[in-house]
Short mmCIF file of C-alpha atoms in Angstrom, two decimals:
data_model
loop_
_atom_site.label_atom_id
_atom_site.label_comp_id
_atom_site.label_asym_id
_atom_site.label_seq_id
_atom_site.Cartn_x
_atom_site.Cartn_y
_atom_site.Cartn_z
CA UNK A 1 187.85 122.85 111.05
CA UNK A 2 185.58 122.19 107.79
CA UNK A 3 182.15 120.67 109.23
CA UNK A 4 182.28 124.32 112.20
CA UNK A 5 181.99 125.83 108.77
CA UNK A 6 179.31 123.54 107.55
CA UNK A 7 177.60 124.12 111.24
CA UNK A 8 177.82 127.79 110.68
CA UNK A 9 177.02 127.95 107.55
CA UNK A 10 173.33 126.37 107.74
CA UNK A 11 172.91 128.74 110.96
CA UNK A 12 172.58 131.87 108.20
CA UNK A 13 168.45 132.51 107.05
CA UNK A 14 169.34 131.81 103.42
CA UNK A 15 168.34 130.16 100.56
CA UNK A 16 170.22 127.69 100.84
CA UNK A 17 171.07 128.14 96.03
CA UNK A 18 172.23 131.71 97.63
CA UNK A 19 174.46 130.44 100.19
CA UNK A 20 176.15 128.76 98.19
CA UNK A 21 176.69 131.16 95.37
CA UNK A 22 178.46 133.01 99.02
CA UNK A 23 180.43 130.38 99.69
CA UNK A 24 182.08 129.65 95.85
CA UNK A 25 181.99 133.42 95.18
CA UNK A 26 184.66 133.23 99.06
CA UNK A 27 186.26 130.63 98.57
CA UNK A 28 187.45 131.42 94.16
CA UNK A 29 188.45 134.66 96.10
CA UNK A 30 190.51 133.12 97.96
CA UNK A 31 191.68 130.91 95.17
CA UNK A 32 191.78 134.27 92.89
CA UNK A 33 194.23 136.08 95.70
CA UNK A 34 196.87 132.95 96.32
CA UNK A 35 197.04 131.89 92.54
CA UNK A 36 197.46 136.48 91.51
CA UNK A 37 198.97 137.59 93.39
CA UNK A 38 202.94 139.26 92.91
CA UNK A 39 204.83 136.99 94.42
CA UNK A 40 207.15 139.40 97.03
CA UNK A 41 211.03 140.58 95.44
CA UNK A 42 213.47 137.76 96.72
CA UNK A 43 215.97 140.76 96.54
CA UNK A 44 216.12 144.37 98.50
CA UNK A 45 218.29 147.13 97.61
CA UNK A 46 218.66 147.76 101.24
CA UNK A 47 220.85 150.61 103.11
CA UNK A 48 224.20 149.69 101.57
CA UNK A 49 222.69 150.21 97.72
CA UNK A 50 222.88 146.35 97.10
CA UNK A 51 221.03 143.43 96.39
CA UNK A 52 220.03 141.60 99.81
CA UNK A 53 218.07 138.76 100.47
CA UNK A 54 214.88 140.04 101.94
CA UNK A 55 214.17 137.41 104.68
CA UNK A 56 217.24 138.59 106.84
CA UNK A 57 220.36 140.39 104.70
CA UNK A 58 222.25 139.52 107.65
CA UNK A 59 221.85 135.45 107.65
CA UNK A 60 224.34 132.94 106.60
CA UNK A 61 227.90 131.86 105.84
CA UNK A 62 230.74 134.07 106.20
CA UNK A 63 233.65 134.38 106.60
CA UNK A 64 236.83 136.51 107.97
CA UNK A 65 238.53 138.80 104.58
CA UNK A 66 241.46 138.25 107.56
CA UNK A 67 241.09 134.43 107.09
CA UNK A 68 240.31 134.13 103.09
CA UNK A 69 240.57 137.33 100.44
CA UNK A 70 237.83 138.95 99.00
CA UNK A 71 235.47 137.89 96.72
CA UNK A 72 234.70 134.27 98.58
CA UNK A 73 233.02 131.36 97.32
CA UNK A 74 229.99 131.35 98.40
CA UNK A 75 227.41 133.97 98.45
CA UNK A 76 227.27 136.09 101.24
CA UNK A 77 227.02 139.33 102.88
CA UNK A 78 228.28 139.25 106.39
CA UNK A 79 232.26 139.57 107.38
CA UNK A 80 233.45 138.26 111.16
CA UNK A 81 236.45 139.92 112.44
CA UNK A 82 238.01 139.53 116.21
CA UNK A 83 238.60 142.72 117.34
CA UNK A 84 240.98 142.87 119.98
CA UNK A 85 239.89 145.52 123.01
CA UNK A 86 242.98 147.26 123.01
CA UNK A 87 243.44 148.11 119.36
CA UNK A 88 240.64 150.70 120.40
CA UNK A 89 240.60 151.46 123.08
CA UNK A 90 243.71 153.31 124.45
CA UNK A 91 243.61 155.09 128.05
CA UNK A 92 240.34 155.18 130.50
CA UNK A 93 237.56 156.36 128.15
CA UNK A 94 240.43 157.32 125.94
CA UNK A 95 239.24 155.57 122.43
CA UNK A 96 241.74 155.60 118.92
CA UNK A 97 239.13 153.85 116.08
CA UNK A 98 239.83 155.14 113.30
CA UNK A 99 243.56 153.68 112.54
CA UNK A 100 242.48 149.92 113.46
CA UNK A 101 238.74 149.77 113.32
CA UNK A 102 237.38 152.45 110.64
CA UNK A 103 239.60 150.82 107.97
CA UNK A 104 238.25 147.36 108.26
CA UNK A 105 234.63 147.99 108.22
CA UNK A 106 235.01 150.62 104.88
CA UNK A 107 236.97 147.56 103.86
CA UNK A 108 234.40 145.22 104.38
CA UNK A 109 231.21 148.51 103.16
CA UNK A 110 232.85 148.87 99.88
CA UNK A 111 232.33 145.27 99.43
CA UNK A 112 228.86 146.36 100.05
CA UNK A 113 228.70 143.28 103.16
CA UNK A 114 228.72 144.13 106.39
CA UNK A 115 230.61 143.34 109.05
CA UNK A 116 230.32 141.33 113.05
CA UNK A 117 232.83 142.44 115.09
CA UNK A 118 233.48 140.44 118.21
CA UNK A 119 235.74 142.55 121.19
CA UNK A 120 237.81 140.28 122.65
CA UNK A 121 240.52 140.25 125.66
CA UNK A 122 242.04 136.69 126.07
CA UNK A 123 242.21 134.11 122.97
CA UNK A 124 243.75 130.68 123.12
CA UNK A 125 247.70 130.87 121.72
CA UNK A 126 247.69 134.82 121.54
CA UNK A 127 248.82 137.53 124.12
CA UNK A 128 246.17 138.98 125.52
CA UNK A 129 244.59 142.03 123.60
CA UNK A 130 244.09 143.88 127.65
CA UNK A 131 244.46 147.80 127.36
CA UNK A 132 248.21 148.57 127.67
CA UNK A 133 246.49 150.86 130.61
CA UNK A 134 244.99 148.18 132.86
CA UNK A 135 248.06 146.14 132.35
CA UNK A 136 250.59 148.82 134.14
CA UNK A 137 247.34 149.41 136.41
CA UNK A 138 247.89 145.17 137.55
CA UNK A 139 245.14 143.08 135.95
CA UNK A 140 245.74 139.86 137.70
CA UNK A 141 244.88 137.34 134.75
CA UNK A 142 244.65 133.46 135.12
CA UNK A 143 246.50 130.80 133.31
CA UNK A 144 244.51 128.28 131.78
CA UNK A 145 246.17 125.19 129.99
CA UNK A 146 243.22 124.26 127.39
CA UNK A 147 242.02 125.46 124.13
CA UNK A 148 246.38 125.75 123.52
CA UNK A 149 246.52 127.36 126.86
CA UNK A 150 246.89 132.09 127.22
CA UNK A 151 245.82 134.40 130.08
CA UNK A 152 242.14 134.97 130.90
CA UNK A 153 241.69 138.57 132.78
CA UNK A 154 240.07 139.20 136.57
CA UNK A 155 236.74 140.39 135.28
CA UNK A 156 235.73 140.45 138.83
CA UNK A 157 238.61 143.62 139.23
CA UNK A 158 236.88 146.23 139.17
CA UNK A 159 239.00 148.80 136.96
CA UNK A 160 238.02 145.98 133.92
CA UNK A 161 234.39 146.36 134.87
CA UNK A 162 234.69 150.12 134.50
CA UNK A 163 236.67 150.22 131.18
CA UNK A 164 234.00 147.64 129.68
CA UNK A 165 231.64 149.92 130.48
CA UNK A 166 233.06 153.15 129.51
CA UNK A 167 233.75 150.78 126.15
CA UNK A 168 230.45 149.19 125.73
CA UNK A 169 228.63 153.03 125.70
CA UNK A 170 231.21 154.99 123.71
CA UNK A 171 231.58 152.45 120.91
CA UNK A 172 227.06 152.45 121.57
CA UNK A 173 227.55 156.47 120.98
CA UNK A 174 229.80 156.22 118.01
CA UNK A 175 228.69 153.66 116.28
CA UNK A 176 224.78 153.41 116.90
CA UNK A 177 222.63 153.54 113.31
CA UNK A 178 226.52 153.09 111.79
CA UNK A 179 225.50 150.31 108.85
CA UNK A 180 228.25 148.77 108.18
#
């Protein structure tokens, strides 16, 4: 606070004229630095080669091309996708990224946007998104009526837990560092 600063200055052994001159120089220097420094640019170029908000390019409004056809009526550089696990996981430790996921990521990147992916196993009022090989293996489900009803897989099932672990590892191996 100002009193503390004044006390510190008064403890310095120098003439009052010199102290005042030093203090004035510090204050003027601070004001000049604050008023003449160029403001940081609002936009910078990011990894997709198009201007983005500097503060956080992965923040803001978003929609899904599966809900509303681009271009959007509001500024956005994020797109959202629900992705059924059965769309990419075809077997135990077997994945097909190219048929369903890659076209969406490529399309999103062509609009200079980033994709947000939500991999799902169940969704109210929809059929299951559990990979077929787990269904064939006898995975149990719990039926629910909330939110329009649906079926939730048994998340305690060791085969499902193993499959989710394999999926996470494979997704990371394939897409780690992918800017889309």
